[in-house]
PDB file of C-alpha atoms in Angstrom:
ATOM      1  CA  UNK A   1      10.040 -45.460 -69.388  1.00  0.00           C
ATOM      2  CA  UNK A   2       7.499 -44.749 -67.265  1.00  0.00           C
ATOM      3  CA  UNK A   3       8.796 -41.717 -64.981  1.00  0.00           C
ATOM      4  CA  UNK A   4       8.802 -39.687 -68.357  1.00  0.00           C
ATOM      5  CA  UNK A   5       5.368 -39.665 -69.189  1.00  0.00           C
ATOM      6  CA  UNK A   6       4.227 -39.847 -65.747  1.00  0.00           C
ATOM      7  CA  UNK A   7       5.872 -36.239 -65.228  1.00  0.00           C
ATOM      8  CA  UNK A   8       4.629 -35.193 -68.554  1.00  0.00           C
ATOM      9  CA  UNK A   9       1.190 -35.215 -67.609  1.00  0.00           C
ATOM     10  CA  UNK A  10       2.019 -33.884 -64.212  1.00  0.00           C
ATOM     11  CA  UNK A  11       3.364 -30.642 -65.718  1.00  0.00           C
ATOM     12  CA  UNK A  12       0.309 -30.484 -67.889  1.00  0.00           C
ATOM     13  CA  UNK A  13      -1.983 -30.656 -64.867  1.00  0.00           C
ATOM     14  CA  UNK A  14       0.288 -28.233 -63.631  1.00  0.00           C
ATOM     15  CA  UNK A  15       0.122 -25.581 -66.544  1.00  0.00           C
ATOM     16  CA  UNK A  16      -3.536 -26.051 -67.421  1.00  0.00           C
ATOM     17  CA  UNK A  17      -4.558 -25.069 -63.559  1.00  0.00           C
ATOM     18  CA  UNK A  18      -2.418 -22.247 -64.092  1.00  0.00           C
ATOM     19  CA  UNK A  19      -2.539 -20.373 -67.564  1.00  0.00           C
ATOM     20  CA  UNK A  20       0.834 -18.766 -68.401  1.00  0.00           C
ATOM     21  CA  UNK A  21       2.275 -19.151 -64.747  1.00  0.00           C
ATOM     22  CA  UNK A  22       0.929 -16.135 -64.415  1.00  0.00           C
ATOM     23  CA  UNK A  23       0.028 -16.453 -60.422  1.00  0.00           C
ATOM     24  CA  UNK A  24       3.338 -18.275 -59.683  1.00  0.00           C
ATOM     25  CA  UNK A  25       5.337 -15.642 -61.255  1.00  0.00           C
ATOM     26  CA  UNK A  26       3.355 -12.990 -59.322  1.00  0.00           C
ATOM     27  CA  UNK A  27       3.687 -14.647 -56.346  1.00  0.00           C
ATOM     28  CA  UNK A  28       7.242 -15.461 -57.039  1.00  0.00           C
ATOM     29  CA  UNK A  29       8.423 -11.591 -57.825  1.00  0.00           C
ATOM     30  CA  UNK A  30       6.450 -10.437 -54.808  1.00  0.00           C
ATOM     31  CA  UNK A  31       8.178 -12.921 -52.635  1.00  0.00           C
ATOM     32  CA  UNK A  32      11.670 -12.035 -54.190  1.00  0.00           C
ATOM     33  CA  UNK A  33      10.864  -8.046 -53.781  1.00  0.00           C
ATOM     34  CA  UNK A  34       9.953  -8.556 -49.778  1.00  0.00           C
ATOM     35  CA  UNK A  35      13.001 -11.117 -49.078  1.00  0.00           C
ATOM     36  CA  UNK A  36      15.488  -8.786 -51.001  1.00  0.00           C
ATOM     37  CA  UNK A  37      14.111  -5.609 -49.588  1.00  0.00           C
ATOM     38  CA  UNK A  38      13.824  -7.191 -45.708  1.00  0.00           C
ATOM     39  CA  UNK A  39      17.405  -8.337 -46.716  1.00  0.00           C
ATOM     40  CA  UNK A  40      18.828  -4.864 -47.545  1.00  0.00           C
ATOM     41  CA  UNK A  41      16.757  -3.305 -44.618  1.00  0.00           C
ATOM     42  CA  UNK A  42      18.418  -5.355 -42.360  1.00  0.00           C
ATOM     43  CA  UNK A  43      21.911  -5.005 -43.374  1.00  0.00           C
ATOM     44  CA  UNK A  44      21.452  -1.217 -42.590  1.00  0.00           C
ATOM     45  CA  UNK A  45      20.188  -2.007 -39.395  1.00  0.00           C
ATOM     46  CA  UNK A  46      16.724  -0.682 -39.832  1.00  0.00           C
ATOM     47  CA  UNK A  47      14.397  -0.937 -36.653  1.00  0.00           C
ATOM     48  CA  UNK A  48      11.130  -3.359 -36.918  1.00  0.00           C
ATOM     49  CA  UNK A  49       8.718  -0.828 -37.552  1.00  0.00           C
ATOM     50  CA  UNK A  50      10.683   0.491 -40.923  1.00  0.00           C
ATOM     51  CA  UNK A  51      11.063  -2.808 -41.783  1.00  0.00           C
ATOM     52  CA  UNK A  52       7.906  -3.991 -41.650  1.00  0.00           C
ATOM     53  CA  UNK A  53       6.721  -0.593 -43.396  1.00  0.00           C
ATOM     54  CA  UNK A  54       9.305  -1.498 -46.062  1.00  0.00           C
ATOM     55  CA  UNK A  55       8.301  -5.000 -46.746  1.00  0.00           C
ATOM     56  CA  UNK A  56       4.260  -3.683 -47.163  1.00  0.00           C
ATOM     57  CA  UNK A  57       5.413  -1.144 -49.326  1.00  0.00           C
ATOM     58  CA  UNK A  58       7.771  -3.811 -51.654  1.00  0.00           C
ATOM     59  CA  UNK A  59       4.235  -6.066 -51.888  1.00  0.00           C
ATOM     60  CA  UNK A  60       2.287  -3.790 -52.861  1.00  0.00           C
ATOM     61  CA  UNK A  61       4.698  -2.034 -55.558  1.00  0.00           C
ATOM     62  CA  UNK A  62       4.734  -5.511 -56.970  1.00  0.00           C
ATOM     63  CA  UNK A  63       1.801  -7.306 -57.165  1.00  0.00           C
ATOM     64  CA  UNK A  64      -0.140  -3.761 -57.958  1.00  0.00           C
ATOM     65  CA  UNK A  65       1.370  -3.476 -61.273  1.00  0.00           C
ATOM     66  CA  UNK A  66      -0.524  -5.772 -63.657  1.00  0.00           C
ATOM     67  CA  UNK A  67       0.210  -4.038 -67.601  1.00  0.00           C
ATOM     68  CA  UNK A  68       1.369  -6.322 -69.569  1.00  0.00           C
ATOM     69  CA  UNK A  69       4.473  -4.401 -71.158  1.00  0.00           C
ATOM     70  CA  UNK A  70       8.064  -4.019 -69.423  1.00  0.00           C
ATOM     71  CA  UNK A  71       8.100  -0.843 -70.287  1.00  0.00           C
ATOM     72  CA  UNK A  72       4.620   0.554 -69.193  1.00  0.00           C
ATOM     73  CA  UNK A  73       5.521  -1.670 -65.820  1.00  0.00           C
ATOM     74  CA  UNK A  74       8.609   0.590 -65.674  1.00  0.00           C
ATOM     75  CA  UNK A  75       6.463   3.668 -66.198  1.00  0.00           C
ATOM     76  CA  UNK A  76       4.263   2.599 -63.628  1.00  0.00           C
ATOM     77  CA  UNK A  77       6.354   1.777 -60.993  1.00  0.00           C
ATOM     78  CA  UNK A  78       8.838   5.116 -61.456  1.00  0.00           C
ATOM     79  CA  UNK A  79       5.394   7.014 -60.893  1.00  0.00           C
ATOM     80  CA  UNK A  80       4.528   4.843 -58.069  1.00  0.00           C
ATOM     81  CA  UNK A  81       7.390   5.779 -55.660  1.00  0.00           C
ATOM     82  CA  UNK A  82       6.351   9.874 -55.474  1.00  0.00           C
ATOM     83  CA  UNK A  83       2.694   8.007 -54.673  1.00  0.00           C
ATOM     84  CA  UNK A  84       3.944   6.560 -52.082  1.00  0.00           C
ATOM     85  CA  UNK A  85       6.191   9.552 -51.027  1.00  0.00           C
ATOM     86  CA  UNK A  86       3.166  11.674 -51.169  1.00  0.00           C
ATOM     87  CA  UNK A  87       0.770   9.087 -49.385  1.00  0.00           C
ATOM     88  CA  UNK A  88       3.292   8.714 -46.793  1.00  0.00           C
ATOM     89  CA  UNK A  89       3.963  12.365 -46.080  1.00  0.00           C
ATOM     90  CA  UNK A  90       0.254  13.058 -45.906  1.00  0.00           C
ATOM     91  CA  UNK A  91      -0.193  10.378 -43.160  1.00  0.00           C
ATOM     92  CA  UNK A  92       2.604  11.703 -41.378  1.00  0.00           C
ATOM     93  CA  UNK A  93       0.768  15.386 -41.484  1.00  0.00           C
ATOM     94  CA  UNK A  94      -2.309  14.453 -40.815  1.00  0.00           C
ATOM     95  CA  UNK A  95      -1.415  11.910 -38.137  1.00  0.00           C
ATOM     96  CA  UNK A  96      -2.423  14.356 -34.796  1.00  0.00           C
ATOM     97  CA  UNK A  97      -5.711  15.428 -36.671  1.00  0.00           C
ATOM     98  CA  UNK A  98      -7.687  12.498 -36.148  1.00  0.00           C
ATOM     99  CA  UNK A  99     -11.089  13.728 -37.734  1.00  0.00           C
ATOM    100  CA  UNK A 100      -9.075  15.609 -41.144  1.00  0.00           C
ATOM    101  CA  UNK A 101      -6.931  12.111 -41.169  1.00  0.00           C
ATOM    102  CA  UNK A 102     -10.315  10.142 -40.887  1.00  0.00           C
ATOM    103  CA  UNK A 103     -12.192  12.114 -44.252  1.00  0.00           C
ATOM    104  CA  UNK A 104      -8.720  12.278 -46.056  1.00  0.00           C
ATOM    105  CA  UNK A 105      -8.889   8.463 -45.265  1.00  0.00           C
ATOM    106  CA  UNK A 106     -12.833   8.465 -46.873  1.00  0.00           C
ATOM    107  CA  UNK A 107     -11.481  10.940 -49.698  1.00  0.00           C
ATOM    108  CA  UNK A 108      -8.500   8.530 -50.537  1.00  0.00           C
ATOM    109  CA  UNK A 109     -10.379   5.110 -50.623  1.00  0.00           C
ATOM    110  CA  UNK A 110     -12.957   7.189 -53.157  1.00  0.00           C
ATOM    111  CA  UNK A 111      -9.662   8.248 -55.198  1.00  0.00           C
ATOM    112  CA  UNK A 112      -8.118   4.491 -55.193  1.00  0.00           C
ATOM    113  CA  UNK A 113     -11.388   2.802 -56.567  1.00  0.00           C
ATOM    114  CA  UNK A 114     -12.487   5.902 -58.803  1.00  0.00           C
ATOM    115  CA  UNK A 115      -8.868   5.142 -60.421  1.00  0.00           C
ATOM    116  CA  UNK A 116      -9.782   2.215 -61.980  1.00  0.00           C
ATOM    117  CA  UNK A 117     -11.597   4.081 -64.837  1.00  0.00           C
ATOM    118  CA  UNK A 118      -8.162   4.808 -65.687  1.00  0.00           C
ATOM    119  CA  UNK A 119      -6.749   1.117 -67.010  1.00  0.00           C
ATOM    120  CA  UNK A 120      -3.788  -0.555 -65.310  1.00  0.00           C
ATOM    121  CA  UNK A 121      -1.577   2.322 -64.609  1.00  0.00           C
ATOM    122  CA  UNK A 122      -4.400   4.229 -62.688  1.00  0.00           C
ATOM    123  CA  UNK A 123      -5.663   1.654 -60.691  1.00  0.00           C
ATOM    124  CA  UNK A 124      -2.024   0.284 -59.707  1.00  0.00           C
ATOM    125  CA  UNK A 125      -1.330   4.244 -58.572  1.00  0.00           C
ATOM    126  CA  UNK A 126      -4.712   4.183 -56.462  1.00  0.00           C
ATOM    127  CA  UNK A 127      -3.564   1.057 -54.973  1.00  0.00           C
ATOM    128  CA  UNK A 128      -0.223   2.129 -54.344  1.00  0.00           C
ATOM    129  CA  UNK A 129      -1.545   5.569 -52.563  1.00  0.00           C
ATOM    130  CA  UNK A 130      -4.090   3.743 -50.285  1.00  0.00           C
ATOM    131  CA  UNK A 131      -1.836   0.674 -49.350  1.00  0.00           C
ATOM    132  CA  UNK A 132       1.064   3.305 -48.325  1.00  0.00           C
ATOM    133  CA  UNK A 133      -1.421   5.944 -46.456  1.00  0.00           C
ATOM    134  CA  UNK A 134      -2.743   2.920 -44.850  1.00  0.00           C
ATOM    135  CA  UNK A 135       1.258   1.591 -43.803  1.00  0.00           C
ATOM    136  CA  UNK A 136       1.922   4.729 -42.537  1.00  0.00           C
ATOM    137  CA  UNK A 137      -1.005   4.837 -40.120  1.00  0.00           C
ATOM    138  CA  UNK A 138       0.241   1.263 -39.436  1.00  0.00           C
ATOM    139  CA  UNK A 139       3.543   2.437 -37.981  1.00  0.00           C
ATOM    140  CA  UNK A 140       2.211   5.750 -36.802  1.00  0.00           C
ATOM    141  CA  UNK A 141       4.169   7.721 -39.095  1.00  0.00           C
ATOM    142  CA  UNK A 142       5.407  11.214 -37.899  1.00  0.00           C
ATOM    143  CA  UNK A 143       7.035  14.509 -39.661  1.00  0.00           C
ATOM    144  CA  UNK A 144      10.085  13.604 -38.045  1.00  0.00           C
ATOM    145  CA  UNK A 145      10.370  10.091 -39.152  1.00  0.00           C
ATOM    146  CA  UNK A 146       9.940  11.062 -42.799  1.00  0.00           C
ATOM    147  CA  UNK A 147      13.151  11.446 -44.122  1.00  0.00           C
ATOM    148  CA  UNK A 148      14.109   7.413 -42.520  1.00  0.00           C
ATOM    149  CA  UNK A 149      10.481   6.413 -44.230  1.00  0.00           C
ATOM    150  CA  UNK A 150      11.397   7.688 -48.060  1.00  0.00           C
ATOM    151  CA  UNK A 151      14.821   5.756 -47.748  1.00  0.00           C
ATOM    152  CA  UNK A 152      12.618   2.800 -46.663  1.00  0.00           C
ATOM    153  CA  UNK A 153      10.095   3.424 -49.787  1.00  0.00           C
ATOM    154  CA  UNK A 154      12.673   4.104 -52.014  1.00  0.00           C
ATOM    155  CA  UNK A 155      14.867   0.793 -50.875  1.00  0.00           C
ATOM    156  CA  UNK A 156      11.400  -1.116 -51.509  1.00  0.00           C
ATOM    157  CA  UNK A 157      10.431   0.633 -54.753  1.00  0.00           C
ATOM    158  CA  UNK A 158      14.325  -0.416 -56.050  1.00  0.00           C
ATOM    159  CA  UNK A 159      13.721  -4.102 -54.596  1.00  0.00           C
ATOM    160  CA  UNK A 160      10.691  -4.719 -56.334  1.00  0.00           C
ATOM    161  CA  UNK A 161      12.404  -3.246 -59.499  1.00  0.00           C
ATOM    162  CA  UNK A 162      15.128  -5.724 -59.074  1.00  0.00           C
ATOM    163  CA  UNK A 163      12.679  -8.777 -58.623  1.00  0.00           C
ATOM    164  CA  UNK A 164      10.917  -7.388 -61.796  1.00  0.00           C
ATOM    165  CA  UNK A 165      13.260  -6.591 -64.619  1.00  0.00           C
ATOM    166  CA  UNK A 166      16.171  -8.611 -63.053  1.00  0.00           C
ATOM    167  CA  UNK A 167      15.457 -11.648 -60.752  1.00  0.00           C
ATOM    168  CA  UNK A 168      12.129 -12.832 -62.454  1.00  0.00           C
ATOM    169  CA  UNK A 169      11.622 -11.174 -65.378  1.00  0.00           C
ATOM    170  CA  UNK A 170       8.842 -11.631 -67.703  1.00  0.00           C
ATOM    171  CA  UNK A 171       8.234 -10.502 -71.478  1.00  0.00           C
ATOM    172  CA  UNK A 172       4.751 -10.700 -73.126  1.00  0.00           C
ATOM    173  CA  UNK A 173       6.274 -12.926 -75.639  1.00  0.00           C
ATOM    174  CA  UNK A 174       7.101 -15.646 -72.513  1.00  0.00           C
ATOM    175  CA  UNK A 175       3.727 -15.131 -71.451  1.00  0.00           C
ATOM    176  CA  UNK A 176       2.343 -15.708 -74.437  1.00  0.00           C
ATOM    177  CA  UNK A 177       4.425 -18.905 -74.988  1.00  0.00           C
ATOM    178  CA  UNK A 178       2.921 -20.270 -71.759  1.00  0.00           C
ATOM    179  CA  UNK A 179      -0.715 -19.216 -72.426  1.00  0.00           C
ATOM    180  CA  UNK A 180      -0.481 -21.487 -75.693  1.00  0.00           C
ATOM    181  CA  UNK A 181       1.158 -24.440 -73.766  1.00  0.00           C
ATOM    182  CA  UNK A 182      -1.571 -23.856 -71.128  1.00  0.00           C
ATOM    183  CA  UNK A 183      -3.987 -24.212 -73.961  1.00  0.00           C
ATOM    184  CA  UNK A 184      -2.825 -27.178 -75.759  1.00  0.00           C
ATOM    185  CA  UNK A 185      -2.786 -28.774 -72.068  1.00  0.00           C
ATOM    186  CA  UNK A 186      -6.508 -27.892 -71.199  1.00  0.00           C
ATOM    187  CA  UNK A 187      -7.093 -29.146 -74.996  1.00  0.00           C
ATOM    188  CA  UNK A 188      -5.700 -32.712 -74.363  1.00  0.00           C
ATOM    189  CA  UNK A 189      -8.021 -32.569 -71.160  1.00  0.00           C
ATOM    190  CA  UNK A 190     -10.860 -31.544 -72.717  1.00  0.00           C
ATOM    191  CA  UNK A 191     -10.412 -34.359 -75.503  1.00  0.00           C
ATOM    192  CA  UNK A 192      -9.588 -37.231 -72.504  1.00  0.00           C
ATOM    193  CA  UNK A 193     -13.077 -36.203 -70.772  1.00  0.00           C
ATOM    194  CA  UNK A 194     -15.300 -36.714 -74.305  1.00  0.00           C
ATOM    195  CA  UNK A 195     -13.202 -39.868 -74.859  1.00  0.00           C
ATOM    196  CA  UNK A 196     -14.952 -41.016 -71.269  1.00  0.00           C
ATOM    197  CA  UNK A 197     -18.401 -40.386 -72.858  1.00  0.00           C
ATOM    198  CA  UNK A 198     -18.148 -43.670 -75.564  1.00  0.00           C
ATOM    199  CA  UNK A 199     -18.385 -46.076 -72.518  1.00  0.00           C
ATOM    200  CA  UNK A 200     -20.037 -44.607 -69.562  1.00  0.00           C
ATOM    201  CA  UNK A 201     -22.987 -45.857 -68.327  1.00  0.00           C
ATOM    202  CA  UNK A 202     -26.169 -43.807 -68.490  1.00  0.00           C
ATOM    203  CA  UNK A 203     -25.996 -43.234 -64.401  1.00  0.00           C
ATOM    204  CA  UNK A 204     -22.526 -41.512 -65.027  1.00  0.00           C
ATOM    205  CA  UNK A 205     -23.852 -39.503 -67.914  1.00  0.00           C
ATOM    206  CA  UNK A 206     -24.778 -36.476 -65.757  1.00  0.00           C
ATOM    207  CA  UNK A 207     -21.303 -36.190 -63.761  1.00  0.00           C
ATOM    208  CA  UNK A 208     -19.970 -36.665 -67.094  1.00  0.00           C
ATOM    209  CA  UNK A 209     -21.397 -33.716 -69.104  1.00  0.00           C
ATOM    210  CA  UNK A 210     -20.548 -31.618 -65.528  1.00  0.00           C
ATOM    211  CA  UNK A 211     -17.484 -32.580 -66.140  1.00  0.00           C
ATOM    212  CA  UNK A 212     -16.988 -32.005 -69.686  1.00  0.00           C
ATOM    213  CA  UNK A 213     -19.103 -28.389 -69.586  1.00  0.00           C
ATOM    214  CA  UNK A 214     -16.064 -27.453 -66.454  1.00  0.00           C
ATOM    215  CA  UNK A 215     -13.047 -28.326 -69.896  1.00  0.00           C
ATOM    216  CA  UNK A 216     -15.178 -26.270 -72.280  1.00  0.00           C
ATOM    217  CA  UNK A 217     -15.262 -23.341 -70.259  1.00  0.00           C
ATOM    218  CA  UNK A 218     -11.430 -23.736 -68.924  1.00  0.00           C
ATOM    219  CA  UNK A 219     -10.392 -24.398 -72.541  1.00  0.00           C
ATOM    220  CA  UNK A 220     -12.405 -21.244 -74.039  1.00  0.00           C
ATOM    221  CA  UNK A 221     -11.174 -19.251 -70.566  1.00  0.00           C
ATOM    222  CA  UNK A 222      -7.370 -20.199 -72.204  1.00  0.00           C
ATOM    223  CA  UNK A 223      -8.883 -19.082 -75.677  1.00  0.00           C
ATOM    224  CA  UNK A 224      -9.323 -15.426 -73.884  1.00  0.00           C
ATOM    225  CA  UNK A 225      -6.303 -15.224 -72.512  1.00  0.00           C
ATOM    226  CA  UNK A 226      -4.531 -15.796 -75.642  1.00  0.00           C
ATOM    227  CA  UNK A 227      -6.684 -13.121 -77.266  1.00  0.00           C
ATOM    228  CA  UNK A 228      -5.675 -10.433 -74.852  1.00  0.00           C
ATOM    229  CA  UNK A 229      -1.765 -10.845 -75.186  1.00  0.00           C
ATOM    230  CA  UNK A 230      -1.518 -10.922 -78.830  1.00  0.00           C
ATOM    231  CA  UNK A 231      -1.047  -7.548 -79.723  1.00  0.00           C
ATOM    232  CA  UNK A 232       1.713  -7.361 -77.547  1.00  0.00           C
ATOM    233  CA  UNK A 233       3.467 -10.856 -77.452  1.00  0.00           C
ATOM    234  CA  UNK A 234       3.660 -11.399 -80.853  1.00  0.00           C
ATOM    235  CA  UNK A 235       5.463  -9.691 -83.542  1.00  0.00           C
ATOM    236  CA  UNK A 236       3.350  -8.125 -86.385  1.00  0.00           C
ATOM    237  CA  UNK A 237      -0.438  -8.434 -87.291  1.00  0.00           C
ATOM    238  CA  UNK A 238       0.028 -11.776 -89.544  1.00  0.00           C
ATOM    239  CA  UNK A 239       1.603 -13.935 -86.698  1.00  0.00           C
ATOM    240  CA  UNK A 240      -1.180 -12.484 -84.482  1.00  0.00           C
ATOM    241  CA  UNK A 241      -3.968 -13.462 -87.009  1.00  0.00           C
ATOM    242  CA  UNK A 242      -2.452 -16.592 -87.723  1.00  0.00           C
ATOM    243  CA  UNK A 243      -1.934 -17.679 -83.477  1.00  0.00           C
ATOM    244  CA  UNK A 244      -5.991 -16.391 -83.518  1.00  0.00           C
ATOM    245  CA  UNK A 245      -6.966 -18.564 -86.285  1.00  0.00           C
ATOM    246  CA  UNK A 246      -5.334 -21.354 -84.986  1.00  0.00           C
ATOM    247  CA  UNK A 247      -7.072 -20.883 -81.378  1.00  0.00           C
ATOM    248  CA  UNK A 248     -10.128 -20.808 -82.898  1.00  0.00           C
ATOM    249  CA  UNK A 249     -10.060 -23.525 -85.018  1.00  0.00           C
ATOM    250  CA  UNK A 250      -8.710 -25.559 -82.087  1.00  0.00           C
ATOM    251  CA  UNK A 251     -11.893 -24.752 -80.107  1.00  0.00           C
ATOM    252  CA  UNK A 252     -14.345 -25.684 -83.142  1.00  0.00           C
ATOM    253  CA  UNK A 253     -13.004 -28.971 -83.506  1.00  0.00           C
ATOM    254  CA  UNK A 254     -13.247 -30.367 -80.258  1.00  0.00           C
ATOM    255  CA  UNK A 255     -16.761 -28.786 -79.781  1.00  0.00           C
ATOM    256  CA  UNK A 256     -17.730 -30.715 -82.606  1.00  0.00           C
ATOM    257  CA  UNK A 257     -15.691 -33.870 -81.687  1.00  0.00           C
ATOM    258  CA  UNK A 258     -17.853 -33.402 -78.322  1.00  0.00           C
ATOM    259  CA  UNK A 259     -20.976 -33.391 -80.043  1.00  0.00           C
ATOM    260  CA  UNK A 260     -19.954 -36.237 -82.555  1.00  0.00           C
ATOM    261  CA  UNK A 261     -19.291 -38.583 -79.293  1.00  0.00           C
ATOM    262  CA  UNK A 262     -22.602 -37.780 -77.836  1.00  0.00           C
ATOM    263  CA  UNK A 263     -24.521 -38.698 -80.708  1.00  0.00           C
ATOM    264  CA  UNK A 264     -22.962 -41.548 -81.317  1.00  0.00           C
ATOM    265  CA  UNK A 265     -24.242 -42.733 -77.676  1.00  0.00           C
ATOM    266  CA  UNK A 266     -27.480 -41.112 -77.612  1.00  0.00           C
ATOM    267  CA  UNK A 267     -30.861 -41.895 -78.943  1.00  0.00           C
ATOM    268  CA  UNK A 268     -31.673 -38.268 -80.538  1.00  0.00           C
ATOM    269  CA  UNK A 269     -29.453 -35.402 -81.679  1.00  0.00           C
ATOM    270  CA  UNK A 270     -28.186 -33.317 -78.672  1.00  0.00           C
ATOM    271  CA  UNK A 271     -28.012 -30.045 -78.763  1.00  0.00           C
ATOM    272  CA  UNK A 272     -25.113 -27.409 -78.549  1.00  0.00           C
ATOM    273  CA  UNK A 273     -26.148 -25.903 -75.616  1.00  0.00           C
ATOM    274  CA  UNK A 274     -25.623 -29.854 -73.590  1.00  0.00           C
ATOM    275  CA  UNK A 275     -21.724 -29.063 -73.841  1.00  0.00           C
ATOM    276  CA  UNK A 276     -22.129 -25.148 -72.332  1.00  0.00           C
ATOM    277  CA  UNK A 277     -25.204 -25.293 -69.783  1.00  0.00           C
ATOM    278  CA  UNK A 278     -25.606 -26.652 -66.912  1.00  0.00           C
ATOM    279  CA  UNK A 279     -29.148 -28.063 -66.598  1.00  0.00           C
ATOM    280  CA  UNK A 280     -29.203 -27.871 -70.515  1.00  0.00           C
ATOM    281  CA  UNK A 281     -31.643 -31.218 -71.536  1.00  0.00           C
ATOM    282  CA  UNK A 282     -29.307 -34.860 -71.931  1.00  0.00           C
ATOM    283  CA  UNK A 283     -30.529 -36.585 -75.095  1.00  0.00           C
ATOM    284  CA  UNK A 284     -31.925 -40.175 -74.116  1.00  0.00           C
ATOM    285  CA  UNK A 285     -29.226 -42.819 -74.392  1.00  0.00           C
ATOM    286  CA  UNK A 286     -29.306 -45.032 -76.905  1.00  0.00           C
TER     287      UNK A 286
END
């Protein structure tokens, strides 16, 4: 009767440190796209050097596409192979003219960052271009080797499409599903550390409030999360609004349960700002 519970509260420990899986599934598709790309590379009998260009380019065709739609991640990654193609071909030009290779290698790093401005998409394409440009001065790409390399970036490209849409697949409304779990979870440990205020002794009541101030933020952190996949993980305005309201009112209550418990310990009122800031004043106990 035990086990249960016991493995309950693991998985919550679990989630909460984690908010909608989202880093394990990352790390999970980018493993899958390298193993299944390496795999496919070396059933054709590809030589080290294309192989470890090919497993570079699977990473980064993975973990640099971060939009939150499976279809603007399909967008993004069909426009991400001719990157790559281009990036690749450019290295391979430029690779005897060491100086024009050297400012096209300035020029590009400019391009990657200045990308950014452009949301998701762009800065996932600057990404892709630099990483690749970089691979293929990795390998010392060549004019004559460019024909093997595109079959390499275009195996990768397809292997991190597979681990993607096929192998671990992922839908806003999953994500969302999680984030809320992941929120309930940091909510029952944000209620367990104010609970822990009623009895501690004054010397603890410092560690304490560190401790509680760390819940608040990771609960509100959760809170933001939420906020940013509604519009797409949920299916019309009202079941937004309602998820939002919810959220909200969730956070209100166990602010105020937090500053209900410290009253009822303390000498004077506390204020707010005790449960947010660190160094904030602790009201005397009573």
């Amino acid at each position: 009767m035990t086990r249960r519970p016991t493995l309950a509260r693991t998985w919550d420990r679990f989630v909460a440190s984690d908010p909608g899986l989202l880093r394990l599934m990352a790390g999970l598709r980018t493993v899958t796209a390298i193993g299944l790309a390496l795999a496919v590379l070396a059933l054709l009998g590809t030589d080290v050097t294309r192989m470890v260009a090919g497993a570079m380019a699977a990473m980064v065709s993975t973990f640099a596409i971060r939009e939150k739609t499976v279809r603007g991640q399909a967008v993004t990654l069909a426009l991400g192979l001719p990157v790559a193609l281009a990036a690749v071909s450019l290295g391979a030009l430029l690779h005897s003219r060491v100086v024009l290779g050297d400012l096209f290698f300035i020029a590009l790093i400019f391009g990657a960052v200045y990308s950014r401005r452009f949301g998701d998409r762009g800065t996932a394409l600057g990404l892709i271009g630099f990483q690749i440009y970089f691979v293929s001065l990795f390998v010392n790409a060549t004019v004559d080797q460019l024909p093997r390399l595109f079959g390499t970036l275009a195996i990768s490209f397809a292997s991190s499409a597979v681990a993607r849409f096929a192998l671990v697949p992922e839908t806003p409304q999953r994500v969302l599903g999680r984030l809320r779990e992941a929120f309930r979870a940091r909510l029952a440990q944000l209620v367990t550390a104010q609970t822990r205020l009623l009895d501690a002794p004054p010397e603890e009541l410092d560690d304490l409030l560190d401790d509680l101030r760390r819940h608040t933020a990771r609960l509100h952190e959760a809170a933001l999360m939420i906020q940013g996949r509604l519009e797409d993980g949920t299916r019309d305005e009202s079941t937004a609004a309602l998820i939002q309201r919810r959220v909200a009112d969730a956070e209100v209550a166990a602010e105020r349960l937090g500053m209900l418990l410290l009253n009822a310990r303390s000498a004077e009122r506390a204020d707010t700002l005790t449960l947010h800031l660190p160094g904030a004043p602790v009201p005397a106990h009573g």
